[in-house]
Amino acid sequence: MVCSESPNPRVLSRYAELDAFSAEPAGDLGHRWVWDYEWCGQWPTTAAKRYTGPFDRPTAHPILVVNPVYDTATSYQAAQAMTKQLGDARLLTLRGYGHTALLNPSTCVNDYVIRYLTTGVLPPSRATCRQDTPPFAPVMPTGGIATGGGGLVNTQHADRNG
């Protein structure tokens, strides 16, 4: 589906140009995305009814865009630009790291998305959420060896719970 629904150069030299262009804002990820789809240039067909725009028309329901601020694959600046280009969209900001809000759990984002999907209600304008756990947060063992914690049993806890 990726190859048949996206414009992909048929001339191999164009990928070198795109590589240089995408590496400027995205570094190594720019290189990866260009060459990841180079094989699509040889794909034999395109989608019969591929939608090519316009993308700025109001939709039956407003669009919710969710993006982490520190996503190196889909930049926050691109999410802001796309939200402005769409006819009727709202950006929910995740103050977090990594690729996509789905892979960086946030109860706040989940609550807004569930409400949007079940009722159509968008988050407030400029709504911002945080990740539940920052990346590389230390995991603190709990309990003794018998509970898999690897440390000493907390005697206060053990006394209360028997």
XYZ file of N, CA, C and O in Angstrom:
648
model
N 0.803 -1.190 0.000
C 0.000 0.000 0.000
C 0.850 1.259 0.000
O 0.513 2.231 -0.635
N 1.953 1.249 0.731
C 2.812 2.428 0.792
C 3.266 2.825 -0.606
O 3.180 3.986 -0.982
N 3.709 1.872 -1.378
C 4.252 2.187 -2.701
C 3.171 2.644 -3.676
O 3.402 3.563 -4.457
N 2.013 2.040 -3.634
C 0.994 2.376 -4.613
C 0.252 3.669 -4.284
O -0.425 4.225 -5.139
N 0.384 4.166 -3.054
C -0.355 5.372 -2.677
C 0.529 6.584 -2.413
O 0.055 7.617 -1.954
N 1.813 6.469 -2.687
C 2.693 7.610 -2.462
C 3.526 7.871 -3.711
O 3.818 6.955 -4.472
N 3.897 9.135 -3.914
C 4.720 9.437 -5.099
C 6.161 9.012 -4.848
O 6.779 9.435 -3.877
N 6.669 8.171 -5.685
C 8.034 7.674 -5.544
C 8.767 7.847 -6.862
O 8.305 7.380 -7.896
N 9.919 8.528 -6.831
C 10.669 8.738 -8.066
C 11.032 7.419 -8.742
O 11.364 6.438 -8.077
N 10.974 7.406 -10.043
C 11.343 6.217 -10.821
C 12.838 6.234 -11.164
O 13.388 5.213 -11.537
N 13.466 7.388 -11.024
C 14.875 7.540 -11.377
C 15.715 7.463 -10.101
O 15.503 8.235 -9.162
N 16.646 6.532 -10.056
C 17.441 6.276 -8.865
C 18.203 7.515 -8.384
O 18.317 7.752 -7.179
N 18.689 8.346 -9.277
C 19.467 9.528 -8.873
C 18.635 10.506 -8.036
O 19.182 11.273 -7.244
N 17.334 10.500 -8.191
C 16.469 11.377 -7.387
C 16.562 11.019 -5.904
O 16.421 11.879 -5.045
N 16.801 9.750 -5.577
C 16.886 9.343 -4.171
C 18.115 9.944 -3.498
O 18.062 10.296 -2.320
N 19.192 10.101 -4.225
C 20.378 10.759 -3.669
C 20.060 12.223 -3.357
O 20.466 12.745 -2.318
N 19.307 12.898 -4.227
C 18.904 14.282 -3.973
C 17.983 14.359 -2.753
O 18.138 15.227 -1.892
N 17.022 13.455 -2.692
C 16.098 13.424 -1.558
C 16.834 13.092 -0.259
O 16.497 13.617 0.805
N 17.848 12.248 -0.355
C 18.644 11.890 0.817
C 19.323 13.135 1.393
O 19.276 13.384 2.591
N 19.946 13.915 0.536
C 20.625 15.133 0.994
C 19.612 16.117 1.575
O 19.858 16.740 2.608
N 18.459 16.239 0.933
C 17.416 17.157 1.399
C 16.864 16.741 2.760
O 16.697 17.566 3.654
N 16.593 15.462 2.951
C 15.975 15.001 4.200
C 16.968 14.895 5.347
O 16.592 14.988 6.513
N 18.233 14.714 5.044
C 19.237 14.607 6.101
C 19.451 15.942 6.806
O 19.787 15.969 7.987
N 19.214 17.044 6.105
C 19.414 18.367 6.707
C 18.554 18.541 7.966
O 19.083 18.829 9.028
N 17.237 18.333 7.907
C 16.442 18.524 9.124
C 16.374 17.293 10.028
O 16.132 17.412 11.221
N 16.574 16.091 9.467
C 16.300 14.875 10.238
C 17.513 13.998 10.500
O 17.382 12.961 11.150
N 18.675 14.353 10.008
C 19.870 13.554 10.264
C 19.758 12.128 9.728
O 19.243 11.904 8.634
N 20.218 11.182 10.526
C 20.229 9.784 10.081
C 18.837 9.251 9.781
O 18.669 8.410 8.897
N 17.834 9.728 10.510
C 16.479 9.266 10.212
C 16.023 9.723 8.836
O 15.266 9.034 8.165
N 16.479 10.893 8.416
C 16.170 11.357 7.063
C 16.718 10.397 6.023
O 16.038 10.049 5.064
N 17.972 9.966 6.229
C 18.561 8.978 5.319
C 17.705 7.715 5.292
O 17.399 7.168 4.234
N 17.342 7.238 6.449
C 16.599 5.977 6.555
C 15.282 6.037 5.796
O 14.949 5.134 5.041
N 14.509 7.101 6.009
C 13.191 7.154 5.379
C 13.282 7.223 3.862
O 12.443 6.656 3.168
N 14.272 7.921 3.347
C 14.415 7.992 1.891
C 14.731 6.616 1.322
O 14.057 6.130 0.412
N 15.742 5.964 1.870
C 16.191 4.697 1.290
C 15.284 3.535 1.663
O 15.258 2.516 0.965
N 14.512 3.681 2.729
C 13.545 2.644 3.106
C 12.528 2.399 1.996
O 12.027 1.292 1.840
N 12.214 3.451 1.245
C 11.173 3.326 0.215
C 11.720 3.446 -1.201
O 10.958 3.570 -2.150
N 13.023 3.354 -1.341
C 13.622 3.427 -2.678
C 13.081 2.340 -3.590
O 12.850 2.557 -4.771
N 12.824 1.174 -3.033
C 12.309 0.059 -3.836
C 10.938 0.382 -4.432
O 10.527 -0.205 -5.427
N 10.212 1.340 -3.842
C 8.896 1.718 -4.367
C 9.000 2.354 -5.754
O 8.025 2.366 -6.508
N 10.179 2.895 -6.087
C 10.353 3.480 -7.406
C 10.161 2.469 -8.523
O 9.884 2.838 -9.664
N 10.300 1.201 -8.210
C 10.120 0.139 -9.209
C 8.765 -0.560 -9.076
O 8.501 -1.531 -9.761
N 7.933 -0.072 -8.166
C 6.613 -0.687 -7.969
C 5.802 -0.525 -9.242
O 5.732 0.559 -9.821
N 5.178 -1.593 -9.733
C 4.574 -1.557 -11.067
C 3.260 -0.778 -11.185
O 2.878 -0.405 -12.293
N 2.568 -0.513 -10.101
C 1.263 0.143 -10.227
C 1.082 1.241 -9.178
O 1.830 1.326 -8.213
N 0.071 2.053 -9.410
C -0.341 3.038 -8.415
C -1.808 2.777 -8.094
O -2.524 2.144 -8.870
N -2.258 3.265 -6.963
C -3.643 3.057 -6.542
C -4.592 3.666 -7.575
O -4.351 4.761 -8.085
N -5.661 2.969 -7.875
C -6.625 3.434 -8.867
C -7.300 4.727 -8.431
O -7.591 5.591 -9.250
N -7.562 4.861 -7.154
C -8.267 6.047 -6.657
C -7.468 6.746 -5.562
O -7.997 7.115 -4.527
N -6.189 6.916 -5.801
C -5.318 7.564 -4.828
C -5.746 9.016 -4.634
O -5.895 9.764 -5.589
N -5.962 9.406 -3.377
C -6.368 10.779 -3.090
C -5.134 11.662 -3.035
O -4.195 11.395 -2.290
N -5.134 12.714 -3.825
C -3.983 13.601 -3.897
C -4.303 15.009 -3.403
O -3.512 15.922 -3.597
N -5.437 15.170 -2.786
C -5.792 16.472 -2.240
C -7.023 17.025 -2.921
O -7.605 16.369 -3.778
N -7.416 18.180 -2.532
C -6.798 19.043 -1.534
C -7.036 18.513 -0.116
O -8.004 17.797 0.139
N -6.148 18.885 0.780
C -6.231 18.409 2.156
C -6.724 19.481 3.118
O -6.779 19.259 4.322
N -7.077 20.625 2.601
C -7.498 21.723 3.470
C -9.012 21.889 3.541
O -9.512 22.908 3.987
N -9.756 20.883 3.135
C -11.215 20.959 3.153
C -11.756 20.477 4.490
O -11.221 19.537 5.081
N -12.804 21.132 4.989
C -13.428 20.636 6.229
C -13.925 19.205 6.030
O -14.406 18.838 4.958
N -13.789 18.409 7.059
C -14.230 17.013 7.018
C -15.545 16.889 7.778
O -15.974 17.822 8.463
N -16.185 15.730 7.655
C -17.449 15.499 8.354
C -17.264 15.647 9.862
O -18.166 16.098 10.566
N -16.103 15.268 10.346
C -15.770 15.400 11.768
C -14.363 15.986 11.848
O -13.511 15.682 11.019
N -14.104 16.815 12.849
C -12.749 17.375 12.965
C -11.713 16.281 13.191
O -12.030 15.208 13.710
N -10.497 16.562 12.796
C -9.398 15.606 12.890
C -8.573 15.899 14.132
O -8.251 17.059 14.404
N -8.239 14.854 14.872
C -7.365 14.998 16.033
C -5.972 14.518 15.643
O -5.791 13.374 15.227
N -4.994 15.403 15.770
C -3.592 15.080 15.514
C -2.904 15.024 16.876
O -3.049 15.932 17.683
N -2.172 13.939 17.135
C -1.448 13.780 18.395
C 0.024 13.567 18.054
O 0.343 12.713 17.225
N 0.907 14.334 18.682
C 2.330 14.190 18.373
C 3.192 14.546 19.574
O 2.940 15.551 20.232
N 4.212 13.724 19.859
C 5.168 14.094 20.905
C 6.034 15.271 20.457
O 6.318 15.421 19.274
N 6.469 16.065 21.395
C 7.337 17.204 21.087
C 8.702 16.717 20.616
O 9.297 17.295 19.714
N 9.193 15.619 21.206
C 10.543 15.143 20.901
C 10.489 13.811 20.153
O 10.967 12.805 20.629
N 9.873 13.829 18.989
C 9.789 12.648 18.125
C 10.713 12.896 16.947
O 10.482 13.797 16.149
N 11.771 12.122 16.834
C 12.754 12.365 15.769
C 12.293 11.863 14.410
O 12.860 12.243 13.397
N 11.273 11.018 14.372
C 10.792 10.506 13.090
C 9.666 11.365 12.523
O 9.584 11.554 11.313
N 8.780 11.851 13.363
C 7.707 12.751 12.923
C 7.792 13.990 13.803
O 7.315 14.002 14.929
N 8.421 15.005 13.277
C 8.735 16.179 14.086
C 7.482 16.918 14.543
O 6.454 16.922 13.867
N 7.608 17.552 15.680
C 6.506 18.341 16.217
C 6.185 19.508 15.279
O 5.029 19.853 15.077
N 7.213 20.088 14.676
C 7.000 21.186 13.741
C 6.172 20.716 12.544
O 5.316 21.446 12.053
N 6.419 19.498 12.077
C 5.634 18.957 10.965
C 4.184 18.730 11.394
O 3.251 18.967 10.619
N 3.976 18.280 12.630
C 2.610 18.082 13.131
C 1.878 19.416 13.222
O 0.686 19.508 12.882
N 2.572 20.460 13.662
C 1.960 21.786 13.719
C 1.579 22.266 12.316
O 0.473 22.773 12.115
N 2.486 22.083 11.371
C 2.222 22.517 9.994
C 1.063 21.729 9.384
O 0.186 22.315 8.737
N 1.050 20.410 9.607
C -0.023 19.589 9.053
C -1.371 19.977 9.654
O -2.370 20.066 8.943
N -1.398 20.241 10.951
C -2.643 20.630 11.607
C -3.183 21.919 10.998
O -4.386 22.051 10.777
N -2.295 22.852 10.692
C -2.730 24.109 10.061
C -3.234 23.884 8.640
O -4.159 24.555 8.188
N -2.623 22.930 7.929
C -3.003 22.682 6.540
C -4.336 21.955 6.412
O -5.046 22.130 5.425
N -4.660 21.150 7.397
C -5.926 20.426 7.342
C -7.084 21.400 7.539
O -6.949 22.415 8.214
N -8.224 21.072 6.975
C -9.355 21.985 7.027
C -9.917 22.210 8.413
O -10.329 23.313 8.762
N -9.952 21.184 9.230
C -10.572 21.289 10.544
C -9.881 20.292 11.462
O -10.312 19.150 11.575
N -8.805 20.728 12.114
C -8.016 19.803 12.930
C -7.568 20.476 14.212
O -7.506 21.705 14.309
N -7.223 19.654 15.178
C -6.721 20.130 16.466
C -5.504 19.290 16.820
O -5.510 18.070 16.665
N -4.463 19.938 17.334
C -3.240 19.255 17.736
C -3.240 19.053 19.243
O -3.417 20.008 20.002
N -3.075 17.812 19.666
C -2.875 17.471 21.066
C -1.386 17.223 21.244
O -0.813 16.356 20.589
N -0.752 17.991 22.102
C 0.690 17.923 22.290
C 1.040 16.971 23.424
O 0.495 17.079 24.513
N 1.945 16.047 23.137
C 2.493 15.173 24.164
C 3.894 15.668 24.486
O 4.782 15.625 23.635
N 4.087 16.181 25.680
C 5.421 16.600 26.116
C 6.178 15.335 26.483
O 6.207 14.927 27.631
N 6.726 14.713 25.446
C 7.400 13.448 25.658
C 8.371 13.151 24.544
O 8.554 13.936 23.621
N 8.976 11.988 24.644
C 10.059 11.571 23.755
C 9.662 10.320 23.001
O 8.839 9.540 23.456
N 10.311 10.105 21.872
C 10.132 8.880 21.116
C 9.122 9.035 20.004
O 8.479 10.066 19.846
N 8.997 7.963 19.224
C 8.135 7.993 18.040
C 6.714 7.589 18.397
O 6.483 6.487 18.871
N 5.807 8.457 18.165
C 4.355 8.350 18.340
C 3.927 8.402 19.795
O 4.643 7.982 20.698
N 2.750 8.916 19.987
C 2.171 8.978 21.329
C 1.729 7.599 21.789
O 1.646 7.330 22.982
N 1.448 6.702 20.861
C 0.992 5.364 21.242
C 2.101 4.535 21.872
O 1.846 3.676 22.707
N 3.338 4.780 21.477
C 4.455 4.015 22.012
C 5.050 4.641 23.267
O 5.979 4.100 23.841
N 4.535 5.780 23.667
C 5.027 6.503 24.842
C 3.827 6.802 25.727
O 3.261 7.879 25.666
N 3.402 5.834 26.515
C 2.113 5.914 27.197
C 1.897 7.190 28.007
O 2.780 7.660 28.719
N 0.694 7.706 27.847
C 0.251 8.877 28.590
C -1.235 8.685 28.879
O -2.048 8.625 27.949
N -1.576 8.577 30.131
C -2.978 8.441 30.510
C -3.768 9.639 30.016
O -4.900 9.502 29.543
N -3.166 10.799 30.085
C -3.810 12.030 29.615
C -4.156 11.931 28.125
O -5.288 12.197 27.721
N -3.189 11.536 27.279
C -3.447 11.380 25.849
C -4.519 10.319 25.635
O -5.466 10.523 24.867
N -4.381 9.175 26.304
C -5.363 8.099 26.138
C -6.773 8.583 26.465
O -7.724 8.264 25.743
N -6.932 9.335 27.557
C -8.260 9.834 27.937
C -8.837 10.747 26.870
O -10.008 10.630 26.506
N -8.012 11.662 26.333
C -8.488 12.558 25.270
C -8.850 11.781 24.003
O -9.865 12.052 23.360
N -8.004 10.821 23.624
C -8.245 10.055 22.395
C -9.501 9.194 22.535
O -10.324 9.136 21.614
N -9.671 8.550 23.667
C -10.876 7.732 23.883
C -12.123 8.609 23.828
O -13.123 8.266 23.191
N -12.064 9.762 24.472
C -13.218 10.666 24.438
C -13.501 11.126 23.008
O -14.649 11.159 22.570
N -12.455 11.447 22.260
C -12.617 11.877 20.868
C -13.235 10.765 20.019
O -14.181 10.992 19.260
N -12.717 9.545 20.164
C -13.204 8.439 19.341
C -14.626 7.998 19.709
O -15.356 7.503 18.861
N -15.004 8.161 20.954
C -16.332 7.703 21.380
C -17.397 8.790 21.323
O -18.582 8.473 21.171
N -16.984 10.065 21.437
C -17.986 11.138 21.459
C -17.757 12.206 20.393
O -18.641 13.029 20.166
N -16.572 12.224 19.789
C -16.252 13.256 18.806
C -15.786 14.569 19.418
O -15.522 15.528 18.712
N -15.670 14.609 20.748
C -15.253 15.836 21.427
C -13.735 15.968 21.386
O -13.015 15.060 21.819
N -13.277 17.089 20.866
C -11.837 17.362 20.795
C -11.310 17.857 22.131
O -12.057 18.452 22.920
N -10.008 17.666 22.380
C -9.391 18.289 23.559
C -9.466 19.810 23.414
O -9.617 20.323 22.307
N -9.325 20.538 24.509
C -9.297 22.005 24.392
C -8.148 22.456 23.491
O -7.140 21.763 23.362
N -8.298 23.602 22.894
C -7.237 24.169 22.077
C -5.964 24.303 22.918
O -6.018 24.708 24.076
N -4.828 23.936 22.337
C -3.502 23.990 22.982
C -3.356 23.024 24.160
O -2.515 23.229 25.038
N -4.181 21.968 24.197
C -4.066 20.976 25.272
C -2.706 20.291 25.191
O -2.195 20.004 24.110
N -2.125 20.047 26.353
C -0.811 19.419 26.459
C -0.861 18.315 27.497
O -1.462 18.478 28.552
N -0.243 17.197 27.188
C -0.152 16.068 28.114
C 1.317 15.724 28.333
O 2.180 16.137 27.568
N 1.565 14.929 29.356
C 2.924 14.432 29.634
C 2.920 12.911 29.554
O 1.901 12.276 29.772
N 4.091 12.347 29.283
C 4.257 10.896 29.327
C 4.090 10.440 30.772
O 4.474 11.154 31.697
N 3.542 9.245 30.948
C 3.412 8.705 32.302
C 4.770 8.409 32.916
O 4.995 8.644 34.095
N 5.680 7.892 32.105
C 7.025 7.560 32.577
C 8.029 8.090 31.566
O 7.941 7.778 30.385
N 8.975 8.895 32.016
C 9.977 9.392 31.070
C 10.873 8.255 30.590
O 10.994 7.233 31.270
N 11.489 8.427 29.421
C 12.377 7.374 28.938
C 13.555 7.182 29.890
O 13.997 8.130 30.534
N 14.013 5.968 29.983
C 15.172 5.592 30.788
C 14.976 5.847 32.279
O 15.921 6.042 33.013
N 13.720 5.879 32.721
C 13.456 6.052 34.151
C 13.959 4.820 34.883
O 13.786 3.690 34.425
N 14.591 5.024 36.030
C 15.098 3.856 36.761
C 13.947 2.994 37.277
O 12.921 3.511 37.710
N 14.129 1.714 37.179
C 13.163 0.773 37.724
C 13.691 0.350 39.082
O 14.795 -0.191 39.185
N 12.927 0.622 40.093
C 13.355 0.310 41.449
C 12.767 -1.027 41.872
O 11.547 -1.199 41.852
N 13.603 -1.995 42.215
C 13.079 -3.279 42.647
C 12.323 -3.127 43.960
O 12.671 -2.297 44.793
N 11.289 -3.924 44.113
C 10.521 -3.908 45.350
C 10.432 -5.325 45.878
O 10.466 -6.286 45.121
N 10.318 -5.435 47.172
C 10.184 -6.759 47.761
C 11.514 -7.481 47.841
O 12.559 -6.977 47.447
N 11.473 -8.669 48.359
C 12.668 -9.482 48.531
C 12.902 -10.386 47.346
O 12.217 -10.326 46.331
N 13.851 -11.252 47.503
C 14.215 -12.184 46.448
C 13.037 -13.065 46.063
O 12.799 -13.327 44.890
N 12.242 -13.444 47.027
C 11.099 -14.329 46.765
C 10.060 -13.676 45.860
O 9.331 -14.360 45.153
N 9.997 -12.334 45.844
C 9.016 -11.640 45.006
C 9.612 -11.180 43.679
O 8.947 -10.523 42.898
N 10.867 -11.503 43.433
C 11.512 -11.102 42.191
C 12.170 -9.744 42.256
O 12.701 -9.260 41.272
N 12.130 -9.110 43.420
C 12.709 -7.779 43.562
C 14.214 -7.792 43.691
O 14.874 -6.828 43.366
N 14.762 -8.878 44.189
C 16.204 -8.989 44.282
C 16.825 -8.260 45.450
O 18.019 -8.308 45.642
N 16.043 -7.566 46.241
C 16.588 -6.838 47.374
C 16.063 -7.413 48.674
O 15.432 -8.474 48.708
N 16.316 -6.710 49.719
C 15.830 -7.142 51.023
C 14.355 -6.789 51.167
O 13.896 -5.782 50.644
N 13.640 -7.595 51.893
C 12.235 -7.322 52.131
C 12.119 -6.074 53.001
O 12.854 -5.900 53.964
N 11.195 -5.208 52.628
C 10.905 -4.030 53.433
C 10.157 -4.512 54.669
O 9.016 -4.953 54.580
N 10.782 -4.445 55.823
C 10.184 -5.035 57.026
C 8.928 -4.299 57.458
O 8.002 -4.915 57.961
N 8.841 -2.994 57.227
C 7.607 -2.285 57.571
C 6.453 -2.826 56.750
O 5.383 -3.091 57.251
N 6.691 -2.993 55.458
C 5.651 -3.511 54.568
C 5.284 -4.943 54.951
O 4.131 -5.304 54.992
N 6.289 -5.761 55.242
C 6.050 -7.159 55.579
C 5.276 -7.263 56.882
O 4.398 -8.114 57.022
N 5.581 -6.405 57.855
C 4.871 -6.462 59.125
C 3.396 -6.112 58.952
O 2.543 -6.751 59.565
N 3.076 -5.142 58.114
C 1.685 -4.739 57.916
C 0.883 -5.784 57.180
O -0.288 -5.962 57.427
N 1.507 -6.441 56.235
C 0.766 -7.367 55.391
C 1.023 -8.832 55.747
O 0.610 -9.707 55.009
N 1.723 -9.058 56.804
C 1.820 -10.365 57.329
C 2.828 -11.269 56.861
O 2.840 -12.408 56.941
